[in-house]
mmCIF file of C-alpha atoms in Angstrom:
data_model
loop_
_atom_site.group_PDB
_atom_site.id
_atom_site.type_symbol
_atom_site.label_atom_id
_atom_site.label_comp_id
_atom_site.label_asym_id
_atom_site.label_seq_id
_atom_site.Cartn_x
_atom_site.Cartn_y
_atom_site.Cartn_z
ATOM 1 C CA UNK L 260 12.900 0.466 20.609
ATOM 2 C CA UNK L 261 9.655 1.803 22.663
ATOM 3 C CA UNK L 262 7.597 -0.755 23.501
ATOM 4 C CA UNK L 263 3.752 -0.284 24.212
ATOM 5 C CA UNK L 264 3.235 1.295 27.664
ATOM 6 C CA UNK L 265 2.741 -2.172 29.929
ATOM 7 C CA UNK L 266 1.301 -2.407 33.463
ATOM 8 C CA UNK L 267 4.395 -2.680 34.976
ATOM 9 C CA UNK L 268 5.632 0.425 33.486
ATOM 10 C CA UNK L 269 2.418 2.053 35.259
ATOM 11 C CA UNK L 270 2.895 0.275 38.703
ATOM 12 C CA UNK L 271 6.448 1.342 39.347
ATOM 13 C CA UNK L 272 5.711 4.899 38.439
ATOM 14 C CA UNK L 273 2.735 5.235 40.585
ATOM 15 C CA UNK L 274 4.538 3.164 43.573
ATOM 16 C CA UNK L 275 1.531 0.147 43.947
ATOM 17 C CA UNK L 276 1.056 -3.330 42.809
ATOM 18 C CA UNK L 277 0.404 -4.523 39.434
ATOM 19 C CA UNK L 278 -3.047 -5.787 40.194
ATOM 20 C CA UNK L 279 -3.597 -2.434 41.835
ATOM 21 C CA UNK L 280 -3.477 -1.012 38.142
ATOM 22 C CA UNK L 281 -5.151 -3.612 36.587
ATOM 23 C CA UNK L 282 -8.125 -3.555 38.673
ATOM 24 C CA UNK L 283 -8.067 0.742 38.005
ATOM 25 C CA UNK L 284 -7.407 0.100 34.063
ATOM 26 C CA UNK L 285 -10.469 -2.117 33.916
ATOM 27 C CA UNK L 286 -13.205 -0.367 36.710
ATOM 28 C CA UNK L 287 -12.941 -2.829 39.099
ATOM 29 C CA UNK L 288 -13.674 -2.876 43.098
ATOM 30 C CA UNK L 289 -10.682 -3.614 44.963
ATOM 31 C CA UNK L 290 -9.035 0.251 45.095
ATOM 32 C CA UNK L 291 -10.017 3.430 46.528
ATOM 33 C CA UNK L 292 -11.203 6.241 43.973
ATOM 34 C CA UNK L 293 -7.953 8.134 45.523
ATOM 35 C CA UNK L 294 -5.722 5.683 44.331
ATOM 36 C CA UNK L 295 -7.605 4.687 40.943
ATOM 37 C CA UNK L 296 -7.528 8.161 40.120
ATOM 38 C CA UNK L 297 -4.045 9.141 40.777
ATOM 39 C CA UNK L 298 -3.273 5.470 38.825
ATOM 40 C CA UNK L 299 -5.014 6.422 35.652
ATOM 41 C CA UNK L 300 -3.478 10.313 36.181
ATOM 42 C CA UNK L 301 -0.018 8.442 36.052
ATOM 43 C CA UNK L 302 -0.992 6.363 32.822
ATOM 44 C CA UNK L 303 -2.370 9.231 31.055
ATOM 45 C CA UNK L 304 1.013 11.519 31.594
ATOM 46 C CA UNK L 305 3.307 8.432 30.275
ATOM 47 C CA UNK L 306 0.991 7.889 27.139
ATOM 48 C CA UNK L 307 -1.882 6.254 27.774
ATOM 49 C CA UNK L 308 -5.306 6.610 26.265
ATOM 50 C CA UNK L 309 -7.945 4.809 27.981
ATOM 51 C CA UNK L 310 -9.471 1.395 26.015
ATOM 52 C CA UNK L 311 -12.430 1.659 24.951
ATOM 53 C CA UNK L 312 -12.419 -1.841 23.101
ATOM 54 C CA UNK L 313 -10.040 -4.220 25.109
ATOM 55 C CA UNK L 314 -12.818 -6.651 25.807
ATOM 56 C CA UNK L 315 -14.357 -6.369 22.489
ATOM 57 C CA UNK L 316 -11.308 -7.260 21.129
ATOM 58 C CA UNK L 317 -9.724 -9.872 23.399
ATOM 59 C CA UNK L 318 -13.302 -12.030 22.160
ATOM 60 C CA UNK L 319 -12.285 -11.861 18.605
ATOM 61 C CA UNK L 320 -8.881 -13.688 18.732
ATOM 62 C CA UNK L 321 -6.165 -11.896 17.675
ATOM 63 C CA UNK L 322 -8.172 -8.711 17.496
ATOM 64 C CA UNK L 323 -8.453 -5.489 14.737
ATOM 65 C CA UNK L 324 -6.067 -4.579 12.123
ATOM 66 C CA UNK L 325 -5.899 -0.841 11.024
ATOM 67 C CA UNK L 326 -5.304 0.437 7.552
ATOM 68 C CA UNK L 327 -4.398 4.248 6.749
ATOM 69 C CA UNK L 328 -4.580 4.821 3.105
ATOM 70 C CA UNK L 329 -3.461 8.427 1.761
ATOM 71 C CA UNK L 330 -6.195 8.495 -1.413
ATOM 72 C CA UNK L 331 -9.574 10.433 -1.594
ATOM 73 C CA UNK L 332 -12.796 8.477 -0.757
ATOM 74 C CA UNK L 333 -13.314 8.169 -4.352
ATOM 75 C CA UNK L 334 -10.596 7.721 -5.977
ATOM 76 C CA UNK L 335 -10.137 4.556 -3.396
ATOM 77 C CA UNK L 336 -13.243 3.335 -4.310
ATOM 78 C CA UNK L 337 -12.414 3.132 -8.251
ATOM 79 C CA UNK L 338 -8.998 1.789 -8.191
ATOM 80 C CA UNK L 339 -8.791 -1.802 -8.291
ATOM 81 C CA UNK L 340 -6.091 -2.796 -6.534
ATOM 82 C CA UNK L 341 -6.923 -1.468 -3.057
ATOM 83 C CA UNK L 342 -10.434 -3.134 -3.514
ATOM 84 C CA UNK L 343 -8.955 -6.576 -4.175
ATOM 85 C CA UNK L 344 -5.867 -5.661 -1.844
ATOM 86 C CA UNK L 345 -8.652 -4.990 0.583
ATOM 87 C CA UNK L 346 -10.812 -7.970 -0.187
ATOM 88 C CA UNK L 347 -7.600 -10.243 -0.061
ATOM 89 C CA UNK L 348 -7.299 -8.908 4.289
ATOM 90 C CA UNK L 349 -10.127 -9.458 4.748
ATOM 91 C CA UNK L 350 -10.665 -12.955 3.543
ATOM 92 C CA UNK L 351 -7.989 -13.796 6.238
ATOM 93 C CA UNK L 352 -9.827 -11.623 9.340
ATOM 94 C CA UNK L 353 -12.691 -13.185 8.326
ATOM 95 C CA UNK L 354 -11.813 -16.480 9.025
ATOM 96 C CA UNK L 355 -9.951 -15.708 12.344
ATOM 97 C CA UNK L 356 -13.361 -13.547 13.321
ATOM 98 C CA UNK L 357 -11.150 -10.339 13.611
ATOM 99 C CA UNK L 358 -11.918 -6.799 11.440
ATOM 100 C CA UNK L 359 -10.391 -4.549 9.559
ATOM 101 C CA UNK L 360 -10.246 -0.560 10.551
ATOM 102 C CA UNK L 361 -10.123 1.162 7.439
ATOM 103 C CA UNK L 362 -9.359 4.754 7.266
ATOM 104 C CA UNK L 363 -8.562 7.782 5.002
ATOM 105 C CA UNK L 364 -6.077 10.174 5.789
ATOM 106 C CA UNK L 365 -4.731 13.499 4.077
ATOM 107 C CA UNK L 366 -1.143 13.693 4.777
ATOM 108 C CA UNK L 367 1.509 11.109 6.228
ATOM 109 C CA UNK L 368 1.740 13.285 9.716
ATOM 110 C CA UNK L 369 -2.458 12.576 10.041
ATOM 111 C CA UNK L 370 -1.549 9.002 9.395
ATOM 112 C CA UNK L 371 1.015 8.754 12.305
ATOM 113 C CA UNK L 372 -1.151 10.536 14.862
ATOM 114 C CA UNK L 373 -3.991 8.077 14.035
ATOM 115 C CA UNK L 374 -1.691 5.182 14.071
ATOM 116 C CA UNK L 375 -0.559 6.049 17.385
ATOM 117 C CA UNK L 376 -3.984 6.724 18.532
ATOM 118 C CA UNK L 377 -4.837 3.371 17.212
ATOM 119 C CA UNK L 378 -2.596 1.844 18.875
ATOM 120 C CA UNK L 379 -1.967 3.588 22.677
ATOM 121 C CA UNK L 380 -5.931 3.184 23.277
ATOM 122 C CA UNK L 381 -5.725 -0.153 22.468
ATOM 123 C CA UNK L 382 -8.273 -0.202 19.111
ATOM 124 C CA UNK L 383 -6.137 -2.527 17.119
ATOM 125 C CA UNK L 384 -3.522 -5.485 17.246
ATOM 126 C CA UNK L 385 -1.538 -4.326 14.707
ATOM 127 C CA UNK L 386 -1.407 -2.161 11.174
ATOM 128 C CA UNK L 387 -0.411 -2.842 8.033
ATOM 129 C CA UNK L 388 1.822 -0.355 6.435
ATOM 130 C CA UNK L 389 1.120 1.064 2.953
ATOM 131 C CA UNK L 390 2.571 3.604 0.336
ATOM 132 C CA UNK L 391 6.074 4.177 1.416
ATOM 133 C CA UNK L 392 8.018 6.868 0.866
ATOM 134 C CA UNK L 393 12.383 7.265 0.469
ATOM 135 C CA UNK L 394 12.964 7.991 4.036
ATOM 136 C CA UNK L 395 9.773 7.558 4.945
ATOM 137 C CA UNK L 396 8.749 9.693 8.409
ATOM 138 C CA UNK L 397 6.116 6.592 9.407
ATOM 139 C CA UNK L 398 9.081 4.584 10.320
ATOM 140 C CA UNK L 399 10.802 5.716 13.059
ATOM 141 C CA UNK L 400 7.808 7.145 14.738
ATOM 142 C CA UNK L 401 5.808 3.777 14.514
ATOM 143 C CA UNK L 402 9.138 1.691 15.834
ATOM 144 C CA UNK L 403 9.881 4.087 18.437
ATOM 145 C CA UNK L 404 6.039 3.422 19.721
ATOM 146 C CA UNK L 405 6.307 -0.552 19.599
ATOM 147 C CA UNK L 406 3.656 -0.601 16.999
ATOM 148 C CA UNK L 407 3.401 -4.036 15.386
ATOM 149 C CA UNK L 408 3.246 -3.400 11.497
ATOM 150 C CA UNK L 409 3.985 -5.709 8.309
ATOM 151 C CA UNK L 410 4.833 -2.694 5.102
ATOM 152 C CA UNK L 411 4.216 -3.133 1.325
ATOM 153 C CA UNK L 412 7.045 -1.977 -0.011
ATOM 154 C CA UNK L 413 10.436 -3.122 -0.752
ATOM 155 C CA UNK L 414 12.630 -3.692 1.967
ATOM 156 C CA UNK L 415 14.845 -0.488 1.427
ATOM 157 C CA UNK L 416 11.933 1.522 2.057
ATOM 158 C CA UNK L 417 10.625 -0.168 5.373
ATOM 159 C CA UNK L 418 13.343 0.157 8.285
ATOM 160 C CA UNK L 419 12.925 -2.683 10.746
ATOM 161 C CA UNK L 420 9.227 -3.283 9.820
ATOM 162 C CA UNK L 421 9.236 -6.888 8.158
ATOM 163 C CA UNK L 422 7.966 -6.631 4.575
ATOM 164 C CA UNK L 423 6.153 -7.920 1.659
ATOM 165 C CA UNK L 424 7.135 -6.725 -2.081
ATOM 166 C CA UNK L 425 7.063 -7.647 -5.399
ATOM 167 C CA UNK L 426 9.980 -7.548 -7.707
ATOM 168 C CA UNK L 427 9.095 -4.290 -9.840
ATOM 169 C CA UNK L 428 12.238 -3.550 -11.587
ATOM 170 C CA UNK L 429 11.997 -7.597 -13.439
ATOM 171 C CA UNK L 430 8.576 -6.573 -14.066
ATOM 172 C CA UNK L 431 8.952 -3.212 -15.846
ATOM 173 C CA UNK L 432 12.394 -5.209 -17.276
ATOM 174 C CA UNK L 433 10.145 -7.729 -18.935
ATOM 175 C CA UNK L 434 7.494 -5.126 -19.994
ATOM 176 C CA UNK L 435 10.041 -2.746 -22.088
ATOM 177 C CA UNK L 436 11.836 -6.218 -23.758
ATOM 178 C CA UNK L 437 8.427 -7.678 -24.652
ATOM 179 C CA UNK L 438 7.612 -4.042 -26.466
ATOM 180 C CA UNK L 439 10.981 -3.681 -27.828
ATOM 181 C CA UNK L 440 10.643 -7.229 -29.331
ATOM 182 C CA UNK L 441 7.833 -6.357 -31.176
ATOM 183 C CA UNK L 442 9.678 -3.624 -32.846
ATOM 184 C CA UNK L 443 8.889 -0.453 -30.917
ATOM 185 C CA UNK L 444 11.695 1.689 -30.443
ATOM 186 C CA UNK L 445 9.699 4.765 -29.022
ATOM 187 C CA UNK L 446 8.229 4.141 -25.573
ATOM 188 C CA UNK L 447 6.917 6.015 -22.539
ATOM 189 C CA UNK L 448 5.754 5.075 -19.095
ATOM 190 C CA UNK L 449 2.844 7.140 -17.120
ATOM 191 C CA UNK L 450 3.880 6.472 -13.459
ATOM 192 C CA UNK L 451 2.221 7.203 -9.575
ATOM 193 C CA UNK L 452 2.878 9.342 -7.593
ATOM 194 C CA UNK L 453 6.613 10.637 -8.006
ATOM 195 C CA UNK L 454 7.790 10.582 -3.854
ATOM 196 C CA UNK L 455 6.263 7.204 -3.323
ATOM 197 C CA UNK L 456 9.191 4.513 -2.985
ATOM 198 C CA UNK L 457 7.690 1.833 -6.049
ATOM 199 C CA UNK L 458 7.473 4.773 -8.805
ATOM 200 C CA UNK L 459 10.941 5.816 -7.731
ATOM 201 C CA UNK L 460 12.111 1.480 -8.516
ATOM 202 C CA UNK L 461 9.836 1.278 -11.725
ATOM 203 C CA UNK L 462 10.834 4.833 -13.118
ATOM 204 C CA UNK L 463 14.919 3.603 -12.645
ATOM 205 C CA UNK L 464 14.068 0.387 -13.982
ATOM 206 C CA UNK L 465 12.863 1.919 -16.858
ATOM 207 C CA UNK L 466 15.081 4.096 -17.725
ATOM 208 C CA UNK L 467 18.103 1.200 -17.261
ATOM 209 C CA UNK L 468 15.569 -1.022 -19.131
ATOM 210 C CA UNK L 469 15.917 1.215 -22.464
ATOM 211 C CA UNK L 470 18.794 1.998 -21.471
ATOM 212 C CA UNK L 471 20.393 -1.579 -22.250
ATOM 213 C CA UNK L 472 18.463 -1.854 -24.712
ATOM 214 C CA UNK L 473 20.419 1.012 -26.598
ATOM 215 C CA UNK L 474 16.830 3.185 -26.625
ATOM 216 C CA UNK L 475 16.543 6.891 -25.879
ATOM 217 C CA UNK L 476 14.543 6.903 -22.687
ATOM 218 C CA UNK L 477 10.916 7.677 -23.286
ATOM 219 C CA UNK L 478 9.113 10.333 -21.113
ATOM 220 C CA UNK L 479 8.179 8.950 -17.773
ATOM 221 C CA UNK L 480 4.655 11.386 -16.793
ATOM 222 C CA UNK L 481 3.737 11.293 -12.913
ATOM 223 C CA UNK L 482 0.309 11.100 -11.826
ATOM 224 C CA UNK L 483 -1.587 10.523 -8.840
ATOM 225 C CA UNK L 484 -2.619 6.860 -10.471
ATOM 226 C CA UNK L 485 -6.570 8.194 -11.348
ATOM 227 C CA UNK L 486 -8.196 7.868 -14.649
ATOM 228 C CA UNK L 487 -8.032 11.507 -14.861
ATOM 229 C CA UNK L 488 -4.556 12.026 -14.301
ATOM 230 C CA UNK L 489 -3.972 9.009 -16.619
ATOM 231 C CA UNK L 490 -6.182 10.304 -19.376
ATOM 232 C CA UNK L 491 -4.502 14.020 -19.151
ATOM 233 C CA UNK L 492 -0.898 12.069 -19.252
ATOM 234 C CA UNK L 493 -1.609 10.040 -22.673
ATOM 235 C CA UNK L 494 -2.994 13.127 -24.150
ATOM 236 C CA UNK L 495 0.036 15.003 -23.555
ATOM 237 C CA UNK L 496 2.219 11.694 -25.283
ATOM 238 C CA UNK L 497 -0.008 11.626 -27.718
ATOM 239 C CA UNK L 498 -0.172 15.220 -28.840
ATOM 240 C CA UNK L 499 3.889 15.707 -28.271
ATOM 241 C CA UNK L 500 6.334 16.358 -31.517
ATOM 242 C CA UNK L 501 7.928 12.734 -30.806
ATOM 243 C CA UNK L 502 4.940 10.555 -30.332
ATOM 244 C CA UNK L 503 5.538 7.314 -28.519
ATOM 245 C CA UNK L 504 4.113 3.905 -29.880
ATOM 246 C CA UNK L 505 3.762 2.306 -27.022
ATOM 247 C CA UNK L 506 2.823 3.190 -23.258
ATOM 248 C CA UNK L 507 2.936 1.420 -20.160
ATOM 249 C CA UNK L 508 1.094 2.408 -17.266
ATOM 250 C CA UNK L 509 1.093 1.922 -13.416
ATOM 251 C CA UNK L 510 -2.149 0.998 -13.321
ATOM 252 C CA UNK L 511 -5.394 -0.136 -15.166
ATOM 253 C CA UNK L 512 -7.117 2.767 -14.328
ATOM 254 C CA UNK L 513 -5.062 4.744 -16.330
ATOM 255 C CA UNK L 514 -4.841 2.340 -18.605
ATOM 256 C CA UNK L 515 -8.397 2.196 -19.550
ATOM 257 C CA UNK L 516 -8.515 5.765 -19.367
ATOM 258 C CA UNK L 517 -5.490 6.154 -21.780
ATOM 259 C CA UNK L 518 -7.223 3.891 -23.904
ATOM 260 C CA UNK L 519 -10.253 6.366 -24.387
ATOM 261 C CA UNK L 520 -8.053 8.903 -25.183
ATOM 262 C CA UNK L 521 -6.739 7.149 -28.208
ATOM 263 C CA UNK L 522 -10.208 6.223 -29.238
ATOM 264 C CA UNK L 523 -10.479 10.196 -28.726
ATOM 265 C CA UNK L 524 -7.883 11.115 -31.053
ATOM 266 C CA UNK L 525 -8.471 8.419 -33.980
ATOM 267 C CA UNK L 526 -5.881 6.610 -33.005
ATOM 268 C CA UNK L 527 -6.088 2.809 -33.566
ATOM 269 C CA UNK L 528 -5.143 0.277 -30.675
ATOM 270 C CA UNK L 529 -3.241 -1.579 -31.282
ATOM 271 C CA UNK L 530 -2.311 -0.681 -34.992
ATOM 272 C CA UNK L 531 -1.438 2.611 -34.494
ATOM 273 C CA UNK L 532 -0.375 2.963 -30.846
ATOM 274 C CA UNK L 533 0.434 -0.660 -27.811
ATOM 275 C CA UNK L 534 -1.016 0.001 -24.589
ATOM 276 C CA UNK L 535 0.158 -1.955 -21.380
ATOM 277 C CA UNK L 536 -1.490 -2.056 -17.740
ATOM 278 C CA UNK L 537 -0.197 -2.869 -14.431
ATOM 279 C CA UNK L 538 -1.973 -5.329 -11.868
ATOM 280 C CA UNK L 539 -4.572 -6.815 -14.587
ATOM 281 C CA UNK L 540 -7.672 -6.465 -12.801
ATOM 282 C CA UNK L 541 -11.390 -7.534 -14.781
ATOM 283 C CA UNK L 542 -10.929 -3.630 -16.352
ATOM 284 C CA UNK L 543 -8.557 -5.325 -18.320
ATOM 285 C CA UNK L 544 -10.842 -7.891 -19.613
ATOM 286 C CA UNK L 545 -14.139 -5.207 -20.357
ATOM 287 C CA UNK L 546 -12.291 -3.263 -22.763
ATOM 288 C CA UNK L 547 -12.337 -3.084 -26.598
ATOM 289 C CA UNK L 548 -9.320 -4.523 -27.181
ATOM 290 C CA UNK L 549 -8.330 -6.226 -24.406
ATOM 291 C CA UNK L 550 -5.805 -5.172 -22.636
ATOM 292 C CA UNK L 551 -2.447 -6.504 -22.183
ATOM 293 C CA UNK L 552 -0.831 -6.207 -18.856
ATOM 294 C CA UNK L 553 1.549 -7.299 -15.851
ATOM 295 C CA UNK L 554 -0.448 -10.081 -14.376
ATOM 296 C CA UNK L 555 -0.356 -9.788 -10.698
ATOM 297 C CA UNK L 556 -3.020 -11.638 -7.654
ATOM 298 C CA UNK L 557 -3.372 -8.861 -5.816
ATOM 299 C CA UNK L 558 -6.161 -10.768 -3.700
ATOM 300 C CA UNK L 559 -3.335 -13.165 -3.232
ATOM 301 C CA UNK L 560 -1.409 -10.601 -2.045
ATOM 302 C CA UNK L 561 -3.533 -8.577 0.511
ATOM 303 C CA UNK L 562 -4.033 -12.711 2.199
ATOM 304 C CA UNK L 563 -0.460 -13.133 2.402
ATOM 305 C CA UNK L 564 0.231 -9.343 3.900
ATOM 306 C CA UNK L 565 -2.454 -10.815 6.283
ATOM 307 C CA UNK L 566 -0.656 -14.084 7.194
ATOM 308 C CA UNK L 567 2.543 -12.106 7.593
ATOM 309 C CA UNK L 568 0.980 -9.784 10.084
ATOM 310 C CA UNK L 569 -0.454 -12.621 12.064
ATOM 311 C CA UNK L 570 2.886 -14.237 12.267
ATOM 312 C CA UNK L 571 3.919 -10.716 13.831
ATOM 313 C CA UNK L 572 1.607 -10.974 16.516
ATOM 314 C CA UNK L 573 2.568 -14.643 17.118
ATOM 315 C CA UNK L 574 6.034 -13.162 17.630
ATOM 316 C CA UNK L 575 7.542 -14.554 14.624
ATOM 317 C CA UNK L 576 9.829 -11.822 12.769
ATOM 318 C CA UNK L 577 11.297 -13.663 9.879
ATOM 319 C CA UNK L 578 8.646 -12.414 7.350
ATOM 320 C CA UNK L 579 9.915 -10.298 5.128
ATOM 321 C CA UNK L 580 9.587 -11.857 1.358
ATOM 322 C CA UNK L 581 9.831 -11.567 -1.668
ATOM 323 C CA UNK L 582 5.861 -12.214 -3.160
ATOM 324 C CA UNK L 583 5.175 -13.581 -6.886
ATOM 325 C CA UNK L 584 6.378 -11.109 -9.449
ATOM 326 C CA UNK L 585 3.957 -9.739 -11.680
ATOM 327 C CA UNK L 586 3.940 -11.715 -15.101
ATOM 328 C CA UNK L 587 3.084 -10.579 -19.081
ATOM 329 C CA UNK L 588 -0.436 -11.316 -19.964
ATOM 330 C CA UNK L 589 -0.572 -10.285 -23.595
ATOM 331 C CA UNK L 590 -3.771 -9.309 -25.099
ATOM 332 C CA UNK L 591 -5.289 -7.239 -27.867
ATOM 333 C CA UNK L 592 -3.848 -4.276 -26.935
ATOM 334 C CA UNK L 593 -0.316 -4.915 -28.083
ATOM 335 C CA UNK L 594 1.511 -5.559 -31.869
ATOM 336 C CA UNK L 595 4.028 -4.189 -33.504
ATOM 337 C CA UNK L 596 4.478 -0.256 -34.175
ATOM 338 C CA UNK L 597 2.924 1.214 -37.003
ATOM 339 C CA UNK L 598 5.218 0.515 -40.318
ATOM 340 C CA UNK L 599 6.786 4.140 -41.127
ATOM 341 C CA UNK L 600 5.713 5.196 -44.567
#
């Protein structure tokens, strides 16, 4: 693996001393402008971007932690798990006095340009890695340039970037079995984002979910996880030949959203059609009814991604886990199927 361009590296191709490149990296009397020059001409055609925050950041510990997120500006700022993911990082920087560099990107290539960016000219310690993708084209790119990283996702998706996941196929498992226990035998599930690598585990999981439970598989609607594309999702459901009972969603956006639609259509929750949400944020509590969902602390969460990444840049590696699995919260938006007349 690539490791980030050192000193040394910079000495031995310019033929002087280490402190000969230190003193040109950081301004400093001691060389002639002829040989700081042709020094930082050397660095620059192996990769390096001057640093425009090394002392900045070597006076808040271990430094600044980047985050690329691939969402609009305002989508991000309605979707409550990034703001509690968010909130949960940052209540670990805050105590170490370091920062978070938050940034929105429009594509995956933007993301590793910026990341390596980031990273060559020295404006953060480290990243944490978010939305993965099957074969995701972050990962090589980002090992290959030494970057250190902890991902959200499940191991399969991350390379050799130590990881932090929660178990979503027991999760959607224990959501289709609680539904089917209260009698429904017609259910669908309005997913994310079809490519990224946790729609691709919950829509399987699904599918085997009903599937062992001797169910026809319900229709399984991608979206890009806003209210919108939530709300245009149920209506299609609800306005099909086969109607589902029930719906689970991958989110409490869309939840909420779905729940408006029903409201729309005359439909009564939950006497006439269940509604569960994913991650259980206050939404969840605001509604009329409440709504049921997979329980998760995603606050918790974004701390522990935190920890993990610290324990990176302490040179521990052993971090990949396994974090609490989402757990049924039932609430008023959930009861049996309507009786068939």
């Amino acid at each position: 693996m690539k490791q980030r361009l050192t000193i040394r590296d910079v000495a031995e191709r310019a033929g002087v001393s280490r402190a000969a490149v230190s003193l040109a990296f950081n301004d400093k009397p001691g060389v002639s402008e002829a040989t700081r020059a042709r020094i930082l001409e050397v660095a620059r055609s192996m990769g390096w971007e001057p640093n425009l925050s090394a002392r900045a950041l070597s006076k808040r510990g271990a430094g600044t932690i980047g985050l690329a997120v691939k969402r609009p500006a305002r989508q991000l700022g309605l979707e409550p798990f990034y703001m509690e993911f968010i909130s949960g990082l940052e209540s670990v920087l805050s105590d170490r006095s370091s920062a978070l560099l938050l940034r929105l990107v429009k594509s995956l290539d933007e993301e590793i340009e910026l990341q390596r960016h980031w990273w060559r000219s020295g404006q953060i310690a480290g990243s944490v890695l978010v939305d993965f993708r099957e074969h995701d084209p972050r990962v090589p790119v980002l090992a290959q340039l030494g970057l250190p990283a902890v991902a959200v996702a499940h191991p399969s998706l991350t390379g050799h970037f130590p990881s932090l996941w929660t178990d979503d196929t027991t999760a959607v498992t224990e959501a289709v079995r609680y539904l089917a226990a209260l009698g429904h035998r017609s259910i669908a599930r309005v997913g994310g984002a079809a490519e990224l690598g946790h729609s691709a585990i919950r829509r399987a999981a699904f599918t085997a979910a009903m599937a062992g439970l001797g169910l026809p598989e319900g229709p399984q609607p991608a979206t890009d996880f806003s209210g919108e594309a939530g709300a245009r999702a149920t209506r299609s459901l609800l306005t099909a030949v086969h109607r589902p009972t029930a719906i689970i969603y991958d989110n409490d956006l869309m939840a909420v959203a779905g729940l408006s639609v029903a409201a729309e259509m005359g439909l009564r929750v939950p006497a006439d059609l269940s509604l569960l949400a994913w991650d259980d944020s206050q939404l969840c509590e605001l509604t009329h009814p409440t709504l049921s969902a997979m329980t998760h602390d995603v606050h918790a969460f974004g701390a522990d991604v935190a920890r993990a990444l610290y324990e990176v840049l302490a040179g521990r590696r052993t971090v990949t886990r396994q974090v609490p699995t989402p757990t049924l919260t039932p609430r008023g938006s959930t009861g049996p199927p309507p009786r068939q007349g």
